[in-house]
């Protein structure tokens, strides 16, 4: 099993990319857990996969389309969807400014 | 009144007017009330449910739904704090199909948070206890569904299986759990974990009941482009057909050193019982099987990290007041507060495996190894009709035994991940007990080979009476 080096700085950066707030303890623990899992999982890197395609589908479905027709039955009303949101404003979701 | 042991027996009792739909419902609610405090199988029970349908293949039958599947009744939390107050404005297709068949949706069952886990200990609302020994796990992630059926709270439930989440709890709790072929069942309205793996399937006390449920929920759905147009056969009619002439493959890798001898013994006896009914046993080898767990987790966690990016606490449900200045701070705080430990681990591993510089070595390599594993199974199915082996290397483990060791928890899927990686149908059927804990026999088929699975599992089930045993709870 190959050792895989994962640093706390890398975990912090990954957490930032994933928009995941972590405490200092969580970062320490995650660094250890990720390194241990990747050390084990690195065994797949010993497999010769030259000329082997990736598996983008497992049962052979391709180019699935449906008729271009208006559906007669609405799944639910826009207002029902809006009700699930914590904050709305004039039939829109209310969020914080993206460019502040 | 004693609770009938199967949907078929219950329907006969309803037809003979030995019980009324209202009595059945009252009995169900009473059983849930009596046993749920010690099991935690249900997160929410719909005490106001009424049996309205007079006709339909599930008329009046109460069915429980894993809380990762959307229902217009109650909440759909995925056992996460992130969705603690989410109410779905629509039913998942599978729920709608059950309702169309006359089923009564009786409640939502506990599971691992966002279906990530093998023990049901990662639920934000506490673990599900095993009805056979409440000091042990029920298995995950569909632990609530399996425990509810095992404890006689309901006759049937729906769960989902990504890498063993129906088969493992079914094995640990001594019930039937079926993971259909990838694409066999619509996932519309099912909260996504890993989109190239997830499938919805039934949990029931008998093979025929499970076949009936699958027959009802399977089939293409315009709302889910990954659902297959492959015709849905009458699975219930496969139950009772002779297995004489079928060849059952026994992969050496399913009987390796990792598997407890007591489990091997039970499974060996089970396949001998199939041989006595005219099936041919054939030893085979699947040399890449040891790569299924790493391949599975690298792909699944990558898919999870993208699927869970939608949970931003802006669209689906509010979280306790987040005092964050910027949108970025809002995301980080909400997701940091809303997600539990295994979900955070998943997002981190997936983001790592997909990030620039790492994607070729981890995600894409895993996807290529997946192709090799699929080819290996395809070659095996040229020689055998189905593959059989244990579901799990061990019986239900004590609560807490693996909760702090993520890698040990991942390897609880050792024998269920292979079929998932290849998108194959597989089920668990009760095969006996070790120290009063159930052991499941796993049967794996080729793509869309569910009929053979039911045929074999039913033949085995009818030769024994494991399915009649109920835990004392």
Coordinates of C-alpha atoms in Angstrom, one line a residue:
Chain A
X1 CA 0.0 0.0 0.0
X2 CA 1.6 3.3 -1.1
X3 CA 1.6 6.1 1.3
X4 CA -0.3 9.1 0.1
X5 CA 0.7 12.5 1.4
X6 CA -2.2 14.8 2.3
X7 CA -1.5 18.1 4.1
X8 CA -3.8 20.2 6.3
X9 CA -3.3 23.0 3.8
X10 CA -4.6 20.8 1.0
X11 CA -7.6 19.8 3.0
X12 CA -8.3 23.4 3.8
X13 CA -8.2 24.3 0.1
X14 CA -10.4 21.4 -0.9
X15 CA -12.9 22.4 1.8
X16 CA -12.8 26.0 0.4
X17 CA -13.5 24.6 -3.1
X18 CA -16.4 22.6 -1.7
X19 CA -17.7 25.5 0.3
X20 CA -17.5 23.5 3.5
X21 CA -16.8 25.2 6.7
X22 CA -14.6 23.0 9.0
X23 CA -13.2 23.5 12.5
X24 CA -9.5 23.1 13.1
X25 CA -10.2 19.7 14.7
X26 CA -12.2 18.6 11.7
X27 CA -9.4 19.6 9.4
X28 CA -6.9 17.6 11.4
X29 CA -9.2 14.5 11.5
X30 CA -10.1 14.9 7.8
X31 CA -6.4 15.0 6.8
X32 CA -5.7 11.8 8.6
X33 CA -8.9 10.0 7.3
X34 CA -8.3 11.1 3.7
X35 CA -4.6 10.0 3.7
X36 CA -5.6 6.6 5.2
X37 CA -8.3 6.0 2.6
X38 CA -6.2 7.1 -0.3
X39 CA -3.3 5.0 0.8
X40 CA -5.6 1.9 0.6
X41 CA -7.4 3.0 -2.6
X42 CA -4.1 3.7 -4.4
X43 CA -4.0 0.0 -5.2
X44 CA -6.1 0.8 -8.3
X45 CA -3.2 2.7 -9.7
X46 CA -1.2 -0.6 -10.1
X47 CA -3.8 -1.8 -12.7
X48 CA -2.8 -1.4 -16.3
X49 CA -5.7 0.5 -17.9
X50 CA -4.0 1.6 -21.2
X51 CA -6.7 1.4 -23.9
X52 CA -9.4 0.8 -21.4
X53 CA -12.3 3.3 -21.7
X54 CA -13.9 5.0 -18.7
X55 CA -17.3 3.7 -17.7
X56 CA -19.7 6.5 -18.4
X57 CA -22.7 4.3 -18.4
X58 CA -23.2 0.7 -17.2
X59 CA -26.2 -0.6 -19.1
X60 CA -25.8 1.0 -22.6
X61 CA -28.3 3.8 -22.6
X62 CA -27.4 6.6 -25.0
X63 CA -28.9 9.8 -26.2
X64 CA -32.1 9.6 -24.2
X65 CA -34.7 12.1 -25.3
X66 CA -38.4 12.6 -24.7
X67 CA -41.0 14.0 -27.0
X68 CA -40.9 17.8 -27.3
X69 CA -44.4 18.2 -25.9
X70 CA -45.9 20.3 -23.2
X71 CA -46.6 18.1 -20.2
X72 CA -50.3 18.2 -19.3
X73 CA -49.8 17.6 -15.6
X74 CA -47.6 20.0 -13.7
X75 CA -45.6 18.2 -11.1
X76 CA -46.2 20.9 -8.5
X77 CA -46.9 24.6 -8.6
X78 CA -44.1 27.2 -8.5
X79 CA -45.5 28.5 -5.2
X80 CA -45.1 25.0 -3.7
X81 CA -41.5 25.0 -4.7
X82 CA -41.0 28.5 -3.3
X83 CA -42.5 27.4 0.0
X84 CA -39.6 25.0 0.6
X85 CA -37.1 27.9 0.5
X86 CA -36.1 29.8 3.6
X87 CA -36.5 33.2 2.1
X88 CA -38.3 34.5 -1.0
X89 CA -39.1 37.9 -2.5
X90 CA -41.8 38.5 -5.2
X91 CA -41.8 34.8 -6.4
X92 CA -38.0 34.6 -6.4
X93 CA -35.5 32.9 -4.0
X94 CA -33.9 35.5 -1.8
X95 CA -30.1 35.1 -1.5
X96 CA -27.2 37.2 -0.5
X97 CA -25.5 39.3 -3.1
X98 CA -23.0 37.4 -5.2
X99 CA -21.0 40.5 -5.9
X100 CA -20.9 42.4 -2.7
Chain B
X1 CA -55.1 -10.6 16.0
X2 CA -51.8 -11.8 14.9
X3 CA -50.0 -9.9 12.2
X4 CA -49.9 -11.9 9.0
X5 CA -46.4 -12.7 7.8
X6 CA -46.6 -11.6 4.2
X7 CA -48.5 -9.3 1.9
X8 CA -50.0 -12.3 0.1
X9 CA -51.4 -13.6 3.5
X10 CA -52.6 -10.2 4.5
X11 CA -54.4 -9.7 1.2
X12 CA -56.1 -13.1 1.6
X13 CA -57.2 -12.1 5.1
X14 CA -58.5 -8.8 3.8
X15 CA -60.4 -10.5 1.0
X16 CA -61.9 -13.1 3.4
X17 CA -62.9 -10.1 5.6
X18 CA -61.0 -11.6 8.5
X19 CA -59.5 -8.2 9.0
X20 CA -60.5 -4.8 7.7
X21 CA -58.1 -2.3 6.1
X22 CA -58.8 0.0 9.1
X23 CA -57.8 -2.8 11.6
X24 CA -54.7 -3.6 9.6
X25 CA -53.7 0.0 9.7
X26 CA -54.4 0.2 13.5
X27 CA -52.4 -2.9 14.1
X28 CA -49.5 -1.5 12.1
X29 CA -49.5 1.8 14.0
X30 CA -49.7 -0.1 17.3
X31 CA -46.8 -2.3 16.4
X32 CA -44.7 0.8 15.4
X33 CA -45.7 2.5 18.6
X34 CA -44.7 -0.6 20.7
X35 CA -41.3 -1.3 19.0
X36 CA -40.0 1.9 17.5
X37 CA -38.7 3.5 20.8
X38 CA -36.2 0.7 21.1
X39 CA -35.3 0.5 17.4
X40 CA -35.5 4.1 16.0
X41 CA -36.5 2.7 12.6
X42 CA -39.0 5.4 11.9
X43 CA -38.2 9.1 11.8
X44 CA -41.8 10.0 11.2
X45 CA -45.1 8.0 11.4
X46 CA -48.2 9.2 9.5
X47 CA -50.8 8.4 12.2
X48 CA -53.5 10.1 10.1
X49 CA -53.0 7.8 7.1
X50 CA -56.2 6.2 5.8
X51 CA -56.7 3.2 3.5
X52 CA -58.6 4.8 0.7
X53 CA -58.0 2.4 -2.1
X54 CA -60.4 -0.6 -2.5
X55 CA -58.6 -2.0 -5.4
X56 CA -55.0 -2.3 -6.6
X57 CA -52.3 -4.8 -6.1
X58 CA -51.3 -3.2 -2.8
X59 CA -54.8 -2.1 -1.7
X60 CA -54.7 -1.2 2.0
X61 CA -51.1 -2.4 2.6
X62 CA -49.0 -0.1 4.7
X63 CA -45.6 0.6 3.2
X64 CA -42.7 2.5 4.8
X65 CA -40.4 4.8 2.7
X66 CA -36.8 5.5 3.3
X67 CA -36.4 9.2 4.2
X68 CA -34.2 9.8 1.2
X69 CA -37.2 9.4 -1.1
X70 CA -39.6 12.4 -1.5
X71 CA -43.2 12.1 -0.2
X72 CA -45.8 14.8 0.0
X73 CA -46.6 13.5 3.4
X74 CA -44.4 14.6 6.3
X75 CA -40.7 15.6 5.9
X76 CA -38.0 14.3 3.7
X77 CA -34.8 14.8 5.6
X78 CA -32.3 12.3 4.2
X79 CA -31.6 11.8 7.9
X80 CA -29.6 15.1 7.7
X81 CA -29.8 18.3 9.7
X82 CA -29.4 20.0 6.4
X83 CA -33.0 19.1 5.4
X84 CA -34.5 18.8 8.9
X85 CA -37.5 20.9 7.9
X86 CA -37.8 20.1 4.2
X87 CA -41.2 19.0 2.9
X88 CA -41.3 17.8 -0.6
X89 CA -43.9 19.5 -2.9
X90 CA -44.2 16.3 -4.9
X91 CA -44.0 12.5 -4.6
X92 CA -41.1 10.5 -6.0
X93 CA -42.2 8.4 -9.0
X94 CA -41.8 5.2 -6.9
X95 CA -44.1 6.6 -4.2
X96 CA -46.7 7.6 -6.8
X97 CA -46.6 4.1 -8.2
X98 CA -47.1 2.6 -4.8
X99 CA -50.1 4.9 -4.2
X100 CA -51.5 4.1 -7.6
X101 CA -51.4 0.5 -6.5
X102 CA -53.4 1.3 -3.4
X103 CA -50.6 1.2 -0.8
X104 CA -50.8 3.3 2.3
X105 CA -47.7 5.4 2.9
X106 CA -47.3 4.9 6.7
X107 CA -44.1 6.7 7.5
X108 CA -40.5 7.6 6.7
X109 CA -37.6 5.4 7.8
X110 CA -34.3 6.3 9.3
X111 CA -31.1 5.9 7.2
X112 CA -27.5 7.0 7.1
X113 CA -27.3 10.7 6.3
X114 CA -27.7 11.1 2.6
X115 CA -27.5 7.2 2.4
X116 CA -23.7 7.3 3.2
X117 CA -22.9 4.5 5.6
X118 CA -23.0 0.8 6.2
X119 CA -24.4 0.7 9.7
X120 CA -27.0 3.4 10.0
X121 CA -24.9 5.1 12.7
X122 CA -24.4 8.1 10.5
X123 CA -28.0 9.3 10.8
X124 CA -28.3 12.8 12.3
X125 CA -31.3 11.4 14.2
X126 CA -29.5 8.5 16.0
X127 CA -28.7 4.9 14.9
X128 CA -31.2 2.3 14.0
X129 CA -30.9 -0.7 16.4
X130 CA -31.0 -4.3 15.2
X131 CA -34.3 -6.0 16.2
X132 CA -32.4 -9.2 16.8
X133 CA -30.0 -7.5 19.3
X134 CA -30.5 -3.9 20.1
X135 CA -26.8 -3.6 21.0
X136 CA -26.0 -4.1 17.4
X137 CA -26.3 -2.1 14.2
X138 CA -29.2 -2.7 11.7
X139 CA -26.8 -2.2 8.8
X140 CA -27.0 0.7 6.4
X141 CA -27.8 2.8 4.8
X142 CA -31.5 1.5 4.6
X143 CA -31.4 0.3 8.2
X144 CA -34.7 1.8 9.2
X145 CA -36.5 0.0 6.3
X146 CA -35.0 -3.4 7.1
X147 CA -35.4 -3.1 10.9
X148 CA -39.1 -2.0 10.4
X149 CA -39.9 -5.1 8.3
X150 CA -37.9 -7.4 10.5
X151 CA -39.7 -6.2 13.6
X152 CA -43.1 -6.6 12.0
X153 CA -43.8 -2.9 12.0
X154 CA -44.6 -3.1 8.3
X155 CA -44.7 -5.9 5.7
X156 CA -42.8 -3.9 3.1
X157 CA -40.6 -0.8 2.7
X158 CA -38.6 1.0 0.1
X159 CA -35.0 1.7 0.4
X160 CA -32.1 2.6 -1.9
X161 CA -28.9 0.7 -2.6
X162 CA -25.7 2.4 -3.9
X163 CA -23.1 -0.1 -2.7
X164 CA -25.1 -2.5 -0.5
X165 CA -27.5 -0.2 1.3
X166 CA -30.4 -2.6 0.8
X167 CA -28.6 -5.9 0.9
X168 CA -26.5 -5.3 4.0
X169 CA -29.3 -4.2 6.3
X170 CA -31.5 -7.0 4.9
X171 CA -28.8 -9.5 5.7
X172 CA -28.2 -8.1 9.2
X173 CA -31.9 -7.9 10.0
X174 CA -33.0 -11.2 8.3
X175 CA -35.3 -9.9 5.6
X176 CA -35.3 -9.8 1.8
X177 CA -33.7 -6.7 0.2
X178 CA -33.3 -6.2 -3.6
X179 CA -31.0 -3.9 -5.5
X180 CA -32.3 -3.8 -9.0
X181 CA -30.3 -3.4 -12.2
X182 CA -29.0 0.2 -12.6
X183 CA -31.8 2.1 -14.4
X184 CA -34.5 -0.5 -13.6
X185 CA -36.4 1.8 -11.3
X186 CA -37.0 5.6 -11.6
X187 CA -35.0 7.8 -9.3
X188 CA -37.1 10.8 -9.9
X189 CA -37.7 12.3 -6.4
X190 CA -34.9 10.3 -4.8
X191 CA -32.2 12.5 -3.2
X192 CA -29.0 11.6 -5.2
X193 CA -26.0 10.1 -3.5
X194 CA -24.0 8.7 -6.5
X195 CA -25.9 9.0 -9.7
X196 CA -24.2 6.2 -11.7
X197 CA -24.9 3.7 -8.9
X198 CA -28.1 4.6 -6.9
X199 CA -31.2 2.4 -7.3
X200 CA -34.4 2.1 -5.4
X201 CA -35.5 -1.3 -4.3
X202 CA -37.9 -3.2 -2.0
X203 CA -37.4 -4.7 1.5
X204 CA -40.0 -7.4 2.4
X205 CA -40.3 -10.5 4.6
X206 CA -40.7 -12.8 1.6
X207 CA -39.2 -13.0 -1.9
X208 CA -42.6 -13.0 -3.5
X209 CA -43.6 -9.8 -1.7
X210 CA -40.3 -8.1 -2.8
X211 CA -41.0 -9.3 -6.4
X212 CA -44.5 -7.8 -6.2
X213 CA -43.1 -4.4 -5.0
X214 CA -40.5 -4.3 -7.7
X215 CA -43.0 -5.2 -10.4
X216 CA -45.0 -2.1 -9.3
X217 CA -42.2 0.4 -9.0
X218 CA -40.0 -0.7 -12.0
X219 CA -40.1 0.6 -15.5
X220 CA -39.2 3.7 -17.5
X221 CA -40.2 7.1 -16.4
X222 CA -40.1 10.3 -18.5
X223 CA -38.9 12.2 -15.5
X224 CA -35.7 10.1 -15.2
X225 CA -33.6 9.9 -18.3
X226 CA -31.5 7.1 -16.8
X227 CA -34.5 4.8 -16.2
X228 CA -34.4 2.0 -18.7
X229 CA -37.1 1.2 -21.4
X230 CA -36.3 -2.5 -20.9
X231 CA -39.7 -4.2 -20.4
X232 CA -40.8 -5.1 -16.9
X233 CA -41.5 -8.9 -16.7
X234 CA -43.9 -10.4 -14.1
X235 CA -41.3 -10.9 -11.3
X236 CA -43.9 -12.6 -9.1
X237 CA -44.4 -15.3 -11.7
X238 CA -40.7 -16.2 -11.5
X239 CA -41.3 -17.2 -7.9
X240 CA -42.1 -20.9 -7.9
X241 CA -40.4 -21.8 -11.1
X242 CA -38.0 -24.7 -10.9
X243 CA -34.3 -23.9 -10.7
X244 CA -33.3 -27.3 -12.3
X245 CA -30.8 -26.7 -15.0
X246 CA -29.6 -23.3 -13.7
X247 CA -25.9 -22.8 -13.1
X248 CA -24.9 -21.0 -10.0
X249 CA -21.4 -19.5 -9.9
X250 CA -19.5 -19.4 -6.7
X251 CA -16.6 -17.0 -6.9
X252 CA -13.6 -18.0 -4.8
X253 CA -13.2 -14.4 -3.8
X254 CA -16.5 -14.4 -2.0
X255 CA -15.3 -17.1 0.3
X256 CA -11.8 -15.7 1.2
X257 CA -10.1 -15.3 4.5
X258 CA -11.9 -12.0 5.2
X259 CA -15.2 -13.9 5.5
X260 CA -16.1 -15.5 8.9
X261 CA -16.1 -19.3 8.8
X262 CA -19.6 -19.3 10.5
X263 CA -20.9 -17.1 7.6
X264 CA -19.2 -19.3 5.0
X265 CA -20.8 -22.4 6.5
X266 CA -24.3 -21.0 6.3
X267 CA -23.9 -19.8 2.8
X268 CA -22.3 -23.2 1.7
X269 CA -25.3 -25.0 3.2
X270 CA -27.7 -22.6 1.4
X271 CA -26.1 -23.2 -2.0
X272 CA -26.2 -27.0 -1.3
X273 CA -29.9 -26.7 -0.8
X274 CA -30.1 -25.1 -4.3
X275 CA -28.0 -27.9 -5.7
X276 CA -30.5 -30.4 -4.2
X277 CA -33.2 -28.7 -6.2
X278 CA -31.4 -29.4 -9.5
X279 CA -29.1 -26.3 -9.9
X280 CA -25.5 -26.9 -10.9
X281 CA -22.8 -25.3 -8.7
X282 CA -19.7 -24.0 -10.5
X283 CA -16.6 -22.6 -8.9
X284 CA -15.5 -19.4 -10.7
X285 CA -13.0 -16.6 -10.1
X286 CA -13.4 -12.8 -10.2
X287 CA -9.8 -11.8 -9.7
X288 CA -10.5 -8.0 -9.8
X289 CA -13.0 -8.2 -7.0
X290 CA -10.5 -6.9 -4.4
X291 CA -10.5 -3.6 -6.3
X292 CA -14.2 -3.2 -6.1
X293 CA -14.2 -1.3 -2.8
X294 CA -11.5 1.3 -3.8
X295 CA -13.1 1.7 -7.2
X296 CA -16.5 2.1 -5.7
X297 CA -15.6 4.7 -3.1
X298 CA -13.5 6.9 -5.4
X299 CA -16.3 7.1 -7.9
X300 CA -19.2 7.3 -5.4
X301 CA -17.6 10.0 -3.3
X302 CA -16.7 12.0 -6.5
X303 CA -20.3 11.9 -7.6
X304 CA -21.5 12.7 -4.1
X305 CA -19.4 15.8 -3.9
X306 CA -21.0 17.2 -7.0
X307 CA -24.5 16.0 -6.1
X308 CA -24.4 17.6 -2.6
X309 CA -23.2 20.9 -3.9
X310 CA -27.0 21.7 -4.4
X311 CA -27.4 21.9 -0.6
X312 CA -26.8 25.5 0.1
X313 CA -29.5 26.3 2.7
X314 CA -31.1 28.7 0.2
X315 CA -33.6 26.5 -1.7
X316 CA -34.7 23.5 0.3
X317 CA -35.0 24.2 3.9
X318 CA -33.9 26.8 6.4
X319 CA -31.2 26.2 9.0
X320 CA -31.0 27.9 12.3
X321 CA -30.2 31.5 11.8
X322 CA -26.8 31.9 10.0
X323 CA -25.1 35.1 10.9
X324 CA -22.9 35.2 7.8
X325 CA -21.8 38.4 6.0
X326 CA -21.1 37.2 2.5
X327 CA -22.6 34.5 0.3
X328 CA -19.4 32.5 0.6
X329 CA -19.6 32.7 4.4
X330 CA -23.2 31.6 4.2
X331 CA -22.3 28.5 2.1
X332 CA -19.5 27.5 4.4
X333 CA -21.4 28.0 7.6
X334 CA -24.6 26.4 6.4
X335 CA -22.8 23.3 4.9
X336 CA -20.4 23.1 7.9
X337 CA -23.4 23.1 10.3
X338 CA -25.8 21.1 8.2
X339 CA -23.7 18.1 7.2
X340 CA -22.5 15.3 9.5
X341 CA -19.0 13.6 9.6
X342 CA -19.4 11.0 6.9
X343 CA -21.0 13.5 4.5
X344 CA -18.1 15.9 5.0
X345 CA -15.6 13.1 4.5
X346 CA -17.4 12.2 1.2
X347 CA -17.4 15.7 -0.1
X348 CA -13.7 16.2 0.7
X349 CA -12.6 12.9 -0.9
X350 CA -14.7 13.5 -3.9
X351 CA -13.5 17.1 -4.4
X352 CA -9.9 15.8 -4.0
X353 CA -10.4 13.0 -6.6
X354 CA -12.0 15.4 -9.1
X355 CA -9.6 18.3 -8.7
X356 CA -7.2 19.4 -11.3
X357 CA -4.0 17.4 -11.1
X358 CA -5.6 14.5 -9.4
X359 CA -8.6 13.6 -11.6
X360 CA -6.6 11.3 -13.9
X361 CA -4.9 9.3 -11.2
X362 CA -8.0 8.9 -9.0
X363 CA -11.4 9.4 -10.6
X364 CA -10.6 8.5 -14.2
X365 CA -8.4 5.5 -13.2
X366 CA -11.3 4.2 -11.0
X367 CA -13.7 4.7 -13.9
X368 CA -11.4 2.6 -16.1
X369 CA -11.0 -0.1 -13.5
X370 CA -14.8 -0.1 -13.3
X371 CA -14.9 -1.0 -17.0
X372 CA -12.5 -4.0 -16.3
X373 CA -14.7 -5.2 -13.4
X374 CA -17.8 -4.9 -15.6
X375 CA -16.0 -7.0 -18.3
X376 CA -15.1 -9.6 -15.7
X377 CA -18.7 -10.0 -14.6
X378 CA -19.9 -10.1 -18.2
X379 CA -17.4 -13.0 -18.9
X380 CA -18.6 -14.8 -15.8
X381 CA -22.3 -14.6 -16.9
X382 CA -21.4 -16.4 -20.1
X383 CA -20.7 -19.5 -18.0
X384 CA -23.3 -19.1 -15.2
X385 CA -26.8 -17.9 -14.8
X386 CA -26.4 -16.3 -11.4
X387 CA -23.6 -15.8 -8.9
X388 CA -24.1 -16.6 -5.2
X389 CA -22.1 -15.8 -2.0
X390 CA -22.5 -14.1 1.3
X391 CA -23.8 -10.5 1.6
X392 CA -21.4 -9.6 4.3
X393 CA -18.2 -11.1 5.8
X394 CA -19.8 -11.0 9.2
X395 CA -23.1 -10.7 11.1
X396 CA -24.4 -7.4 12.5
X397 CA -21.6 -5.8 14.5
X398 CA -21.9 -4.0 17.8
X399 CA -23.0 -0.4 17.8
X400 CA -19.9 1.8 17.8
X401 CA -17.5 -0.9 16.6
X402 CA -16.6 0.8 13.3
X403 CA -18.2 4.3 13.7
X404 CA -14.8 6.0 14.3
X405 CA -12.9 4.0 11.6
X406 CA -14.0 5.2 8.2
X407 CA -11.9 2.6 6.3
X408 CA -13.3 -0.3 8.3
X409 CA -16.8 1.0 7.6
X410 CA -16.1 1.2 3.9
X411 CA -14.9 -2.4 3.9
X412 CA -18.2 -3.5 5.4
X413 CA -19.3 -3.3 1.7
X414 CA -16.6 -5.8 0.6
X415 CA -19.1 -8.2 -0.9
X416 CA -21.8 -5.8 -2.0
X417 CA -19.7 -3.2 -3.9
X418 CA -18.8 -5.6 -6.8
X419 CA -22.4 -5.9 -8.1
X420 CA -22.9 -2.1 -7.6
X421 CA -19.7 -1.2 -9.6
X422 CA -21.0 -3.4 -12.5
X423 CA -24.6 -2.0 -12.2
X424 CA -25.9 -5.6 -11.7
X425 CA -29.1 -6.7 -9.9
X426 CA -28.5 -8.4 -6.6
X427 CA -30.5 -9.5 -3.6
X428 CA -30.2 -10.7 0.0
X429 CA -32.4 -13.6 1.2
X430 CA -32.3 -14.9 4.8
X431 CA -30.1 -18.1 5.0
X432 CA -29.9 -18.9 8.7
X433 CA -28.5 -17.6 11.9
X434 CA -25.1 -17.4 13.7
X435 CA -25.4 -16.9 17.5
X436 CA -29.1 -15.7 17.0
X437 CA -28.0 -13.2 14.4
X438 CA -29.3 -13.5 10.8
X439 CA -27.0 -14.2 7.8
X440 CA -28.1 -13.3 4.2
X441 CA -27.4 -15.2 1.0
X442 CA -26.5 -12.9 -1.8
X443 CA -27.6 -13.7 -5.4
X444 CA -26.3 -11.6 -8.2
X445 CA -27.6 -11.7 -11.8
X446 CA -26.7 -10.2 -15.2
X447 CA -28.2 -6.9 -16.2
X448 CA -32.0 -7.1 -16.1
X449 CA -31.8 -10.6 -14.8
X450 CA -34.0 -9.9 -11.8
X451 CA -36.3 -12.8 -12.7
X452 CA -33.6 -15.4 -12.1
X453 CA -32.7 -13.8 -8.8
X454 CA -36.3 -14.1 -7.6
X455 CA -36.5 -17.7 -9.0
X456 CA -33.4 -18.8 -7.1
X457 CA -34.1 -16.9 -3.9
X458 CA -37.7 -18.1 -3.8
X459 CA -36.7 -21.7 -4.4
X460 CA -34.3 -21.4 -1.5
X461 CA -36.7 -19.6 0.8
X462 CA -39.4 -22.2 0.3
X463 CA -37.0 -25.0 1.2
X464 CA -36.4 -23.4 4.7
X465 CA -38.5 -21.5 7.2
X466 CA -36.0 -18.7 8.2
X467 CA -38.5 -16.1 6.9
X468 CA -41.1 -17.2 9.5
X469 CA -38.8 -16.4 12.4
X470 CA -39.4 -13.1 14.1
X471 CA -37.2 -11.3 16.6
X472 CA -38.5 -11.0 20.2
X473 CA -38.9 -7.3 20.7

